[in-house]
Amino acid sequence: MVAVLAELGLSRLGDIPGLTATGAAAILAEAGDPRRDDSSSSLVKHAGLSPSDNASGAFYGQARISRRGRPGLRLTVWRAVWPMLQFNPVMAAKYQAMTQTAAGQAGAGSQPATADAAARARRAKARVACAGPLLRWIYSMVVHDTCWDAAVASGAASSQQATRCQAEAA
């Protein structure tokens, strides 16, 4: 059983703060082997979490997720994001930044009920937007055989500086 977990990359995925081995296993069960995807973007697209423009002619609407992927994978990743907002400092900072900047754009003269509804919608969009990076992290860790690194995950360091897990184990 341990060899199967190591082969699937679950032993490394458990190092992501806030992501349990069960959560990682559920995501991999829905997504399949990430090595079959060409890139992390194709894995995000497979989940239906890629952005989709809403435009026609001179009309430009609000962008949404495409929802053209596997609904089970999308739901599993979305559920895995919830504890990460509390226990993963990188994900918490991303969520905080998205909700703070959006909160600053809200009008000061809006109705309280409308402002509450807008705040709920901002938080929901931020949680969905956090699901894509989680899939990208999983892809990177499994395909490129790297360990969890908060600096790389936050974008502070390049992915070329990521350490290989096998080099650390030796």
CSV table of N, CA and C in Angstrom, one decimal:
chain,number,residue,atom,x,y,z
A,1,MET,N,0.8,-1.2,0.0
A,1,MET,CA,0.0,0.0,0.0
A,1,MET,C,0.9,1.3,0.0
A,2,VAL,N,2.0,1.2,0.8
A,2,VAL,CA,2.8,2.4,0.8
A,2,VAL,C,3.5,2.7,-0.5
A,3,ALA,N,3.8,1.6,-1.3
A,3,ALA,CA,4.4,1.7,-2.6
A,3,ALA,C,3.4,2.4,-3.6
A,4,VAL,N,2.2,2.0,-3.4
A,4,VAL,CA,1.1,2.6,-4.3
A,4,VAL,C,1.0,4.1,-4.0
A,5,LEU,N,1.0,4.5,-2.7
A,5,LEU,CA,0.9,5.9,-2.4
A,5,LEU,C,2.1,6.7,-2.9
A,6,ALA,N,3.3,6.1,-2.8
A,6,ALA,CA,4.4,6.8,-3.2
A,6,ALA,C,4.4,6.9,-4.8
A,7,GLU,N,3.9,5.9,-5.4
A,7,GLU,CA,3.9,5.9,-6.9
A,7,GLU,C,2.9,7.0,-7.4
A,8,LEU,N,1.8,7.2,-6.7
A,8,LEU,CA,0.8,8.2,-7.1
A,8,LEU,C,1.2,9.6,-6.6
A,9,GLY,N,2.2,9.7,-5.8
A,9,GLY,CA,2.6,11.0,-5.3
A,9,GLY,C,1.9,11.5,-4.1
A,10,LEU,N,1.2,10.6,-3.5
A,10,LEU,CA,0.4,11.0,-2.3
A,10,LEU,C,1.3,11.3,-1.1
A,11,SER,N,2.4,10.7,-1.0
A,11,SER,CA,3.3,10.9,0.1
A,11,SER,C,3.8,12.4,0.1
A,12,ARG,N,4.1,12.9,-1.1
A,12,ARG,CA,4.5,14.3,-1.2
A,12,ARG,C,3.3,15.2,-1.1
A,13,LEU,N,2.2,14.9,-1.6
A,13,LEU,CA,1.0,15.8,-1.6
A,13,LEU,C,0.5,16.0,-0.1
A,14,GLY,N,0.8,15.1,0.7
A,14,GLY,CA,0.4,15.3,2.1
A,14,GLY,C,1.2,16.4,2.8
A,15,ASP,N,2.3,16.8,2.2
A,15,ASP,CA,3.2,17.9,2.7
A,15,ASP,C,2.6,19.3,2.5
A,16,ILE,N,1.6,19.4,1.6
A,16,ILE,CA,0.9,20.6,1.3
A,16,ILE,C,0.1,21.0,2.6
A,17,PRO,N,0.4,22.1,3.2
A,17,PRO,CA,-0.4,22.4,4.5
A,17,PRO,C,-1.9,22.6,4.2
A,18,GLY,N,-2.7,21.9,4.9
A,18,GLY,CA,-4.1,21.9,4.8
A,18,GLY,C,-4.7,20.9,3.9
A,19,LEU,N,-3.9,20.1,3.1
A,19,LEU,CA,-4.4,19.1,2.2
A,19,LEU,C,-4.1,17.7,2.9
A,20,THR,N,-5.1,17.0,3.1
A,20,THR,CA,-4.9,15.7,3.7
A,20,THR,C,-4.6,14.6,2.6
A,21,ALA,N,-4.1,13.5,3.0
A,21,ALA,CA,-3.9,12.4,2.1
A,21,ALA,C,-5.2,11.9,1.5
A,22,THR,N,-6.2,12.0,2.3
A,22,THR,CA,-7.6,11.6,1.7
A,22,THR,C,-8.0,12.6,0.7
A,23,GLY,N,-7.8,13.9,0.9
A,23,GLY,CA,-8.2,14.9,0.0
A,23,GLY,C,-7.4,14.8,-1.3
A,24,ALA,N,-6.1,14.5,-1.2
A,24,ALA,CA,-5.3,14.3,-2.4
A,24,ALA,C,-5.7,13.1,-3.1
A,25,ALA,N,-6.0,12.0,-2.4
A,25,ALA,CA,-6.4,10.8,-3.1
A,25,ALA,C,-7.7,11.0,-3.8
A,26,ALA,N,-8.7,11.7,-3.2
A,26,ALA,CA,-9.9,12.0,-3.9
A,26,ALA,C,-9.7,12.8,-5.2
A,27,ILE,N,-8.8,13.8,-5.1
A,27,ILE,CA,-8.6,14.6,-6.3
A,27,ILE,C,-7.9,13.8,-7.4
A,28,LEU,N,-6.9,12.9,-7.0
A,28,LEU,CA,-6.3,12.1,-8.0
A,28,LEU,C,-7.3,11.0,-8.5
A,29,ALA,N,-8.2,10.6,-7.7
A,29,ALA,CA,-9.2,9.6,-8.2
A,29,ALA,C,-10.1,10.2,-9.2
A,30,GLU,N,-10.4,11.5,-9.0
A,30,GLU,CA,-11.3,12.1,-10.0
A,30,GLU,C,-10.5,12.6,-11.3
A,31,ALA,N,-9.3,13.0,-11.1
A,31,ALA,CA,-8.5,13.6,-12.2
A,31,ALA,C,-7.7,12.5,-13.0
A,32,GLY,N,-7.4,11.4,-12.3
A,32,GLY,CA,-6.6,10.4,-13.0
A,32,GLY,C,-5.1,10.8,-12.8
A,33,ASP,N,-4.2,10.2,-13.5
A,33,ASP,CA,-2.8,10.4,-13.4
A,33,ASP,C,-2.5,11.8,-14.0
A,34,PRO,N,-1.9,12.7,-13.3
A,34,PRO,CA,-1.6,14.0,-13.8
A,34,PRO,C,-0.5,14.0,-14.9
A,35,ARG,N,0.2,12.9,-14.9
A,35,ARG,CA,1.3,12.8,-15.9
A,35,ARG,C,0.8,12.6,-17.4
A,36,ARG,N,-0.5,12.3,-17.5
A,36,ARG,CA,-1.1,12.2,-18.8
A,36,ARG,C,-1.5,13.5,-19.4
A,37,ASP,N,-1.5,14.6,-18.6
A,37,ASP,CA,-1.8,15.9,-19.1
A,37,ASP,C,-0.6,16.6,-19.6
A,38,ASP,N,-0.7,17.4,-20.6
A,38,ASP,CA,0.4,18.1,-21.2
A,38,ASP,C,0.9,19.2,-20.3
A,39,SER,N,0.1,19.8,-19.5
A,39,SER,CA,0.5,20.9,-18.7
A,39,SER,C,-0.5,21.1,-17.5
A,40,SER,N,-0.1,21.9,-16.5
A,40,SER,CA,-1.0,22.1,-15.4
A,40,SER,C,-2.3,22.8,-15.9
A,41,SER,N,-2.1,23.6,-16.9
A,41,SER,CA,-3.3,24.3,-17.4
A,41,SER,C,-4.3,23.3,-18.0
A,42,SER,N,-3.9,22.3,-18.6
A,42,SER,CA,-4.8,21.3,-19.1
A,42,SER,C,-5.5,20.5,-18.0
A,43,LEU,N,-4.8,20.4,-16.8
A,43,LEU,CA,-5.5,19.7,-15.7
A,43,LEU,C,-6.5,20.7,-15.1
A,44,VAL,N,-6.3,22.0,-15.1
A,44,VAL,CA,-7.3,22.9,-14.6
A,44,VAL,C,-8.4,22.9,-15.6
A,45,LYS,N,-8.1,22.9,-16.9
A,45,LYS,CA,-9.2,22.8,-17.9
A,45,LYS,C,-10.0,21.6,-17.8
A,46,HIS,N,-9.4,20.5,-17.5
A,46,HIS,CA,-10.0,19.2,-17.3
A,46,HIS,C,-11.1,19.3,-16.1
A,47,ALA,N,-10.8,20.1,-15.1
A,47,ALA,CA,-11.7,20.3,-14.0
A,47,ALA,C,-12.8,21.3,-14.3
A,48,GLY,N,-12.7,22.0,-15.4
A,48,GLY,CA,-13.6,23.0,-15.8
A,48,GLY,C,-13.5,24.3,-15.0
A,49,LEU,N,-12.2,24.5,-14.5
A,49,LEU,CA,-12.0,25.7,-13.7
A,49,LEU,C,-11.2,26.8,-14.5
A,50,SER,N,-11.1,26.6,-15.8
A,50,SER,CA,-10.4,27.6,-16.6
A,50,SER,C,-11.3,28.8,-16.8
A,51,PRO,N,-10.8,30.0,-16.9
A,51,PRO,CA,-11.7,31.2,-17.1
A,51,PRO,C,-12.3,31.2,-18.5
A,52,SER,N,-13.5,31.7,-18.6
A,52,SER,CA,-14.2,31.7,-19.9
A,52,SER,C,-14.7,33.2,-20.0
A,53,ASP,N,-14.4,33.8,-21.1
A,53,ASP,CA,-14.9,35.2,-21.3
A,53,ASP,C,-16.4,35.1,-21.7
A,54,ASN,N,-17.1,36.2,-21.4
A,54,ASN,CA,-18.5,36.3,-21.7
A,54,ASN,C,-18.6,37.6,-22.6
A,55,ALA,N,-18.3,37.4,-23.9
A,55,ALA,CA,-18.3,38.6,-24.8
A,55,ALA,C,-19.0,38.2,-26.1
A,56,SER,N,-19.6,39.3,-26.6
A,56,SER,CA,-20.3,39.1,-27.9
A,56,SER,C,-20.4,40.5,-28.6
A,57,GLY,N,-19.7,40.6,-29.7
A,57,GLY,CA,-19.7,41.9,-30.4
A,57,GLY,C,-19.1,43.0,-29.5
A,58,ALA,N,-19.9,44.0,-29.2
A,58,ALA,CA,-19.4,45.1,-28.3
A,58,ALA,C,-19.7,44.9,-26.8
A,59,PHE,N,-20.4,43.8,-26.5
A,59,PHE,CA,-20.7,43.4,-25.1
A,59,PHE,C,-19.6,42.7,-24.5
A,60,TYR,N,-19.2,43.1,-23.3
A,60,TYR,CA,-18.2,42.4,-22.5
A,60,TYR,C,-18.7,42.2,-21.2
A,61,GLY,N,-19.1,40.9,-20.9
A,61,GLY,CA,-19.6,40.6,-19.6
A,61,GLY,C,-18.6,40.1,-18.6
A,62,GLN,N,-19.0,39.7,-17.5
A,62,GLN,CA,-18.0,39.2,-16.5
A,62,GLN,C,-17.5,37.8,-16.8
A,63,ALA,N,-16.2,37.6,-16.7
A,63,ALA,CA,-15.6,36.3,-17.0
A,63,ALA,C,-16.0,35.3,-15.9
A,64,ARG,N,-16.3,34.1,-16.2
A,64,ARG,CA,-16.6,33.0,-15.3
A,64,ARG,C,-15.8,31.8,-15.6
A,65,ILE,N,-15.9,30.7,-14.8
A,65,ILE,CA,-15.2,29.5,-15.1
A,65,ILE,C,-16.0,28.8,-16.2
A,66,SER,N,-15.3,28.0,-17.0
A,66,SER,CA,-15.9,27.4,-18.1
A,66,SER,C,-16.9,26.3,-17.8
A,67,ARG,N,-16.7,25.5,-16.7
A,67,ARG,CA,-17.6,24.4,-16.3
A,67,ARG,C,-17.7,23.4,-17.4
A,68,ARG,N,-16.7,23.3,-18.3
A,68,ARG,CA,-16.7,22.3,-19.3
A,68,ARG,C,-15.9,21.0,-19.0
A,69,GLY,N,-15.6,20.8,-17.7
A,69,GLY,CA,-14.8,19.7,-17.3
A,69,GLY,C,-15.6,18.8,-16.5
A,70,ARG,N,-14.9,18.0,-15.7
A,70,ARG,CA,-15.5,17.0,-14.8
A,70,ARG,C,-16.1,17.7,-13.6
A,71,PRO,N,-17.4,17.6,-13.4
A,71,PRO,CA,-18.0,18.3,-12.2
A,71,PRO,C,-17.6,17.6,-10.9
A,72,GLY,N,-17.3,16.3,-10.9
A,72,GLY,CA,-16.9,15.7,-9.7
A,72,GLY,C,-15.5,16.1,-9.3
A,73,LEU,N,-14.6,16.4,-10.2
A,73,LEU,CA,-13.3,16.9,-9.9
A,73,LEU,C,-13.3,18.3,-9.4
A,74,ARG,N,-14.2,19.1,-10.1
A,74,ARG,CA,-14.3,20.5,-9.7
A,74,ARG,C,-14.8,20.6,-8.2
A,75,LEU,N,-15.8,19.8,-7.9
A,75,LEU,CA,-16.4,19.7,-6.5
A,75,LEU,C,-15.3,19.3,-5.5
A,76,THR,N,-14.6,18.2,-5.9
A,76,THR,CA,-13.6,17.7,-5.0
A,76,THR,C,-12.5,18.7,-4.7
A,77,VAL,N,-12.0,19.4,-5.7
A,77,VAL,CA,-11.0,20.4,-5.5
A,77,VAL,C,-11.5,21.6,-4.7
A,78,TRP,N,-12.7,22.0,-5.0
A,78,TRP,CA,-13.4,23.1,-4.3
A,78,TRP,C,-13.5,22.8,-2.8
A,79,ARG,N,-13.9,21.5,-2.5
A,79,ARG,CA,-14.0,21.1,-1.1
A,79,ARG,C,-12.6,21.1,-0.4
A,80,ALA,N,-11.6,20.7,-1.2
A,80,ALA,CA,-10.2,20.6,-0.6
A,80,ALA,C,-9.7,22.0,-0.3
A,81,VAL,N,-10.2,23.0,-0.9
A,81,VAL,CA,-9.7,24.4,-0.7
A,81,VAL,C,-10.1,24.9,0.6
A,82,TRP,N,-11.3,24.6,1.1
A,82,TRP,CA,-11.8,25.1,2.4
A,82,TRP,C,-10.9,25.0,3.6
A,83,PRO,N,-10.3,23.8,3.9
A,83,PRO,CA,-9.4,23.8,5.1
A,83,PRO,C,-8.1,24.5,4.7
A,84,MET,N,-7.7,24.6,3.5
A,84,MET,CA,-6.5,25.2,3.1
A,84,MET,C,-6.5,26.7,3.3
A,85,LEU,N,-7.7,27.3,3.3
A,85,LEU,CA,-7.8,28.7,3.6
A,85,LEU,C,-7.4,29.0,5.0
A,86,GLN,N,-7.5,28.1,5.9
A,86,GLN,CA,-7.2,28.3,7.3
A,86,GLN,C,-5.7,27.8,7.6
A,87,PHE,N,-5.3,26.7,7.0
A,87,PHE,CA,-4.1,26.1,7.4
A,87,PHE,C,-2.9,26.2,6.4
A,88,ASN,N,-3.2,26.7,5.2
A,88,ASN,CA,-2.1,26.9,4.2
A,88,ASN,C,-1.8,28.4,4.1
A,89,PRO,N,-0.7,28.9,4.5
A,89,PRO,CA,-0.4,30.3,4.5
A,89,PRO,C,-0.4,30.9,3.1
A,90,VAL,N,0.0,30.2,2.1
A,90,VAL,CA,0.0,30.7,0.7
A,90,VAL,C,-1.4,30.9,0.2
A,91,MET,N,-2.2,29.8,0.4
A,91,MET,CA,-3.6,29.9,-0.1
A,91,MET,C,-4.4,31.0,0.7
A,92,ALA,N,-4.1,31.1,2.0
A,92,ALA,CA,-4.8,32.1,2.8
A,92,ALA,C,-4.5,33.5,2.4
A,93,ALA,N,-3.2,33.7,2.0
A,93,ALA,CA,-2.8,35.0,1.5
A,93,ALA,C,-3.4,35.4,0.2
A,94,LYS,N,-3.5,34.4,-0.7
A,94,LYS,CA,-4.1,34.6,-2.0
A,94,LYS,C,-5.6,34.9,-1.8
A,95,TYR,N,-6.3,34.2,-1.0
A,95,TYR,CA,-7.7,34.4,-0.7
A,95,TYR,C,-7.9,35.8,-0.1
A,96,GLN,N,-7.1,36.1,0.9
A,96,GLN,CA,-7.2,37.4,1.5
A,96,GLN,C,-7.0,38.5,0.6
A,97,ALA,N,-6.0,38.4,-0.3
A,97,ALA,CA,-5.7,39.5,-1.3
A,97,ALA,C,-6.9,39.6,-2.3
A,98,MET,N,-7.5,38.5,-2.7
A,98,MET,CA,-8.6,38.6,-3.6
A,98,MET,C,-9.9,39.2,-3.0
A,99,THR,N,-10.1,38.9,-1.7
A,99,THR,CA,-11.3,39.5,-1.0
A,99,THR,C,-11.0,40.9,-0.6
A,100,GLN,N,-9.8,41.2,-0.3
A,100,GLN,CA,-9.5,42.6,0.1
A,100,GLN,C,-9.6,43.6,-1.0
A,101,THR,N,-9.0,43.2,-2.2
A,101,THR,CA,-9.0,44.1,-3.3
A,101,THR,C,-10.4,44.3,-3.9
A,102,ALA,N,-11.2,43.2,-3.8
A,102,ALA,CA,-12.6,43.3,-4.3
A,102,ALA,C,-13.4,44.1,-3.3
A,103,ALA,N,-13.1,44.0,-2.0
A,103,ALA,CA,-13.9,44.8,-1.0
A,103,ALA,C,-13.6,46.3,-1.2
A,104,GLY,N,-12.4,46.7,-1.6
A,104,GLY,CA,-12.1,48.1,-1.8
A,104,GLY,C,-12.8,48.7,-3.0
A,105,GLN,N,-13.2,47.8,-4.0
A,105,GLN,CA,-13.9,48.3,-5.2
A,105,GLN,C,-15.4,48.5,-4.9
A,106,ALA,N,-15.9,48.0,-3.8
A,106,ALA,CA,-17.4,48.1,-3.6
A,106,ALA,C,-17.7,49.6,-3.3
A,107,GLY,N,-18.9,50.0,-3.8
A,107,GLY,CA,-19.3,51.3,-3.6
A,107,GLY,C,-19.6,51.6,-2.1
A,108,ALA,N,-19.3,52.8,-1.6
A,108,ALA,CA,-19.6,53.1,-0.2
A,108,ALA,C,-21.1,53.4,0.0
A,109,GLY,N,-21.8,53.8,-1.0
A,109,GLY,CA,-23.2,54.2,-0.8
A,109,GLY,C,-24.2,53.1,-1.1
A,110,SER,N,-23.7,51.8,-1.2
A,110,SER,CA,-24.7,50.7,-1.5
A,110,SER,C,-25.5,50.3,-0.3
A,111,GLN,N,-26.6,49.6,-0.6
A,111,GLN,CA,-27.4,49.2,0.5
A,111,GLN,C,-26.7,48.1,1.3
A,112,PRO,N,-27.0,48.0,2.6
A,112,PRO,CA,-26.4,46.9,3.4
A,112,PRO,C,-26.6,45.5,2.9
A,113,ALA,N,-27.9,45.2,2.5
A,113,ALA,CA,-28.2,43.9,2.0
A,113,ALA,C,-27.5,43.6,0.7
A,114,THR,N,-27.4,44.6,-0.1
A,114,THR,CA,-26.7,44.4,-1.4
A,114,THR,C,-25.2,44.2,-1.1
A,115,ALA,N,-24.6,45.0,-0.2
A,115,ALA,CA,-23.2,44.9,0.1
A,115,ALA,C,-22.9,43.5,0.7
A,116,ASP,N,-23.8,43.0,1.5
A,116,ASP,CA,-23.6,41.6,2.1
A,116,ASP,C,-23.6,40.6,1.0
A,117,ALA,N,-24.5,40.7,0.1
A,117,ALA,CA,-24.6,39.7,-1.0
A,117,ALA,C,-23.4,39.8,-1.9
A,118,ALA,N,-22.9,41.1,-2.1
A,118,ALA,CA,-21.7,41.2,-3.0
A,118,ALA,C,-20.5,40.7,-2.3
A,119,ALA,N,-20.4,40.8,-0.9
A,119,ALA,CA,-19.3,40.3,-0.2
A,119,ALA,C,-19.3,38.7,-0.2
A,120,ARG,N,-20.5,38.1,-0.1
A,120,ARG,CA,-20.6,36.7,-0.2
A,120,ARG,C,-20.1,36.2,-1.6
A,121,ALA,N,-20.6,36.9,-2.6
A,121,ALA,CA,-20.2,36.5,-4.0
A,121,ALA,C,-18.7,36.7,-4.2
A,122,ARG,N,-18.1,37.7,-3.6
A,122,ARG,CA,-16.6,37.9,-3.7
A,122,ARG,C,-15.9,36.7,-3.1
A,123,ARG,N,-16.4,36.3,-1.9
A,123,ARG,CA,-15.7,35.2,-1.2
A,123,ARG,C,-15.9,33.9,-1.9
A,124,ALA,N,-17.0,33.7,-2.5
A,124,ALA,CA,-17.2,32.5,-3.3
A,124,ALA,C,-16.3,32.4,-4.5
A,125,LYS,N,-16.2,33.6,-5.2
A,125,LYS,CA,-15.3,33.6,-6.4
A,125,LYS,C,-13.9,33.4,-6.0
A,126,ALA,N,-13.5,33.9,-4.9
A,126,ALA,CA,-12.1,33.8,-4.4
A,126,ALA,C,-11.8,32.3,-4.1
A,127,ARG,N,-12.8,31.6,-3.5
A,127,ARG,CA,-12.6,30.2,-3.2
A,127,ARG,C,-12.4,29.4,-4.5
A,128,VAL,N,-13.3,29.7,-5.5
A,128,VAL,CA,-13.2,29.0,-6.7
A,128,VAL,C,-11.9,29.3,-7.4
A,129,ALA,N,-11.4,30.6,-7.3
A,129,ALA,CA,-10.1,30.9,-7.9
A,129,ALA,C,-9.0,30.3,-7.3
A,130,CYS,N,-9.1,29.9,-6.0
A,130,CYS,CA,-8.0,29.2,-5.3
A,130,CYS,C,-7.9,27.7,-5.7
A,131,ALA,N,-9.0,27.2,-6.3
A,131,ALA,CA,-9.0,25.8,-6.7
A,131,ALA,C,-8.0,25.5,-7.8
A,132,GLY,N,-7.9,26.4,-8.7
A,132,GLY,CA,-6.9,26.3,-9.9
A,132,GLY,C,-5.5,26.1,-9.4
A,133,PRO,N,-5.0,27.0,-8.6
A,133,PRO,CA,-3.6,26.9,-8.1
A,133,PRO,C,-3.4,25.5,-7.4
A,134,LEU,N,-4.4,25.1,-6.6
A,134,LEU,CA,-4.2,23.8,-6.0
A,134,LEU,C,-3.9,22.7,-7.0
A,135,LEU,N,-4.7,22.7,-8.1
A,135,LEU,CA,-4.5,21.7,-9.1
A,135,LEU,C,-3.1,21.9,-9.8
A,136,ARG,N,-2.7,23.1,-9.9
A,136,ARG,CA,-1.3,23.3,-10.5
A,136,ARG,C,-0.2,22.9,-9.6
A,137,TRP,N,-0.4,23.0,-8.3
A,137,TRP,CA,0.6,22.6,-7.3
A,137,TRP,C,0.7,21.0,-7.4
A,138,ILE,N,-0.5,20.4,-7.4
A,138,ILE,CA,-0.5,18.9,-7.4
A,138,ILE,C,0.2,18.4,-8.7
A,139,TYR,N,-0.2,19.0,-9.8
A,139,TYR,CA,0.5,18.7,-11.1
A,139,TYR,C,2.0,18.8,-11.0
A,140,SER,N,2.4,19.9,-10.5
A,140,SER,CA,3.9,20.2,-10.4
A,140,SER,C,4.6,19.2,-9.5
A,141,MET,N,4.0,18.9,-8.4
A,141,MET,CA,4.6,18.0,-7.4
A,141,MET,C,4.7,16.5,-8.0
A,142,VAL,N,3.6,16.1,-8.7
A,142,VAL,CA,3.6,14.7,-9.2
A,142,VAL,C,4.4,14.6,-10.4
A,143,VAL,N,4.2,15.5,-11.4
A,143,VAL,CA,4.9,15.3,-12.7
A,143,VAL,C,6.4,15.7,-12.6
A,144,HIS,N,6.7,16.7,-11.9
A,144,HIS,CA,8.1,17.2,-11.8
A,144,HIS,C,8.9,16.6,-10.6
A,145,ASP,N,8.2,15.8,-9.8
A,145,ASP,CA,8.8,15.2,-8.6
A,145,ASP,C,9.4,16.2,-7.7
A,146,THR,N,8.7,17.2,-7.4
A,146,THR,CA,9.2,18.2,-6.5
A,146,THR,C,8.5,18.2,-5.1
A,147,CYS,N,9.1,18.7,-4.1
A,147,CYS,CA,8.5,18.8,-2.8
A,147,CYS,C,7.7,20.1,-2.7
A,148,TRP,N,6.9,20.2,-1.6
A,148,TRP,CA,6.2,21.4,-1.3
A,148,TRP,C,7.1,22.5,-1.0
A,149,ASP,N,7.0,23.7,-1.6
A,149,ASP,CA,7.8,24.8,-1.3
A,149,ASP,C,6.9,26.0,-1.3
A,150,ALA,N,6.7,26.7,-0.2
A,150,ALA,CA,5.8,27.8,-0.1
A,150,ALA,C,6.3,29.0,-0.9
A,151,ALA,N,7.6,29.2,-1.1
A,151,ALA,CA,8.1,30.3,-1.9
A,151,ALA,C,7.8,30.1,-3.3
A,152,VAL,N,7.9,28.9,-3.8
A,152,VAL,CA,7.6,28.6,-5.2
A,152,VAL,C,6.1,28.6,-5.4
A,153,ALA,N,5.3,28.1,-4.5
A,153,ALA,CA,3.9,28.2,-4.6
A,153,ALA,C,3.3,29.6,-4.6
A,154,SER,N,4.0,30.5,-3.9
A,154,SER,CA,3.5,31.9,-3.8
A,154,SER,C,4.0,32.7,-5.0
A,155,GLY,N,4.9,32.2,-5.7
A,155,GLY,CA,5.5,32.9,-6.9
A,155,GLY,C,6.7,33.7,-6.5
A,156,ALA,N,7.2,33.6,-5.3
A,156,ALA,CA,8.3,34.4,-4.8
A,156,ALA,C,9.6,33.8,-5.4
A,157,ALA,N,9.7,32.5,-5.6
A,157,ALA,CA,10.9,31.9,-6.2
A,157,ALA,C,10.4,31.2,-7.5
A,158,SER,N,11.4,31.0,-8.4
A,158,SER,CA,11.1,30.4,-9.7
A,158,SER,C,10.9,28.9,-9.5
A,159,SER,N,10.2,28.3,-10.4
A,159,SER,CA,10.0,26.8,-10.3
A,159,SER,C,11.3,26.1,-10.5
A,160,GLN,N,12.3,26.7,-11.1
A,160,GLN,CA,13.6,26.1,-11.4
A,160,GLN,C,14.4,25.9,-10.1
A,161,GLN,N,14.0,26.7,-9.1
A,161,GLN,CA,14.6,26.6,-7.8
A,161,GLN,C,14.0,25.5,-6.9
A,162,ALA,N,12.9,24.9,-7.4
A,162,ALA,CA,12.3,23.8,-6.6
A,162,ALA,C,13.2,22.6,-6.4
A,163,THR,N,13.1,22.1,-5.2
A,163,THR,CA,14.0,21.0,-4.9
A,163,THR,C,13.3,19.7,-5.2
A,164,ARG,N,14.1,18.8,-5.7
A,164,ARG,CA,13.6,17.5,-6.0
A,164,ARG,C,13.5,16.7,-4.7
A,165,CYS,N,12.4,15.9,-4.5
A,165,CYS,CA,12.2,15.2,-3.3
A,165,CYS,C,13.2,14.1,-3.1
A,166,GLN,N,13.6,13.5,-4.2
A,166,GLN,CA,14.6,12.4,-4.1
A,166,GLN,C,16.0,12.9,-3.6
A,167,ALA,N,16.3,14.2,-4.0
A,167,ALA,CA,17.6,14.7,-3.6
A,167,ALA,C,17.6,15.0,-2.1
A,168,GLU,N,16.4,15.4,-1.6
A,168,GLU,CA,16.3,15.7,-0.1
A,168,GLU,C,16.4,14.4,0.7
A,169,ALA,N,15.8,13.3,0.1
A,169,ALA,CA,15.8,12.1,0.8
A,169,ALA,C,17.2,11.5,1.0
A,170,ALA,N,18.0,11.7,0.0
A,170,ALA,CA,19.4,11.2,0.0
A,170,ALA,C,20.3,11.8,1.0
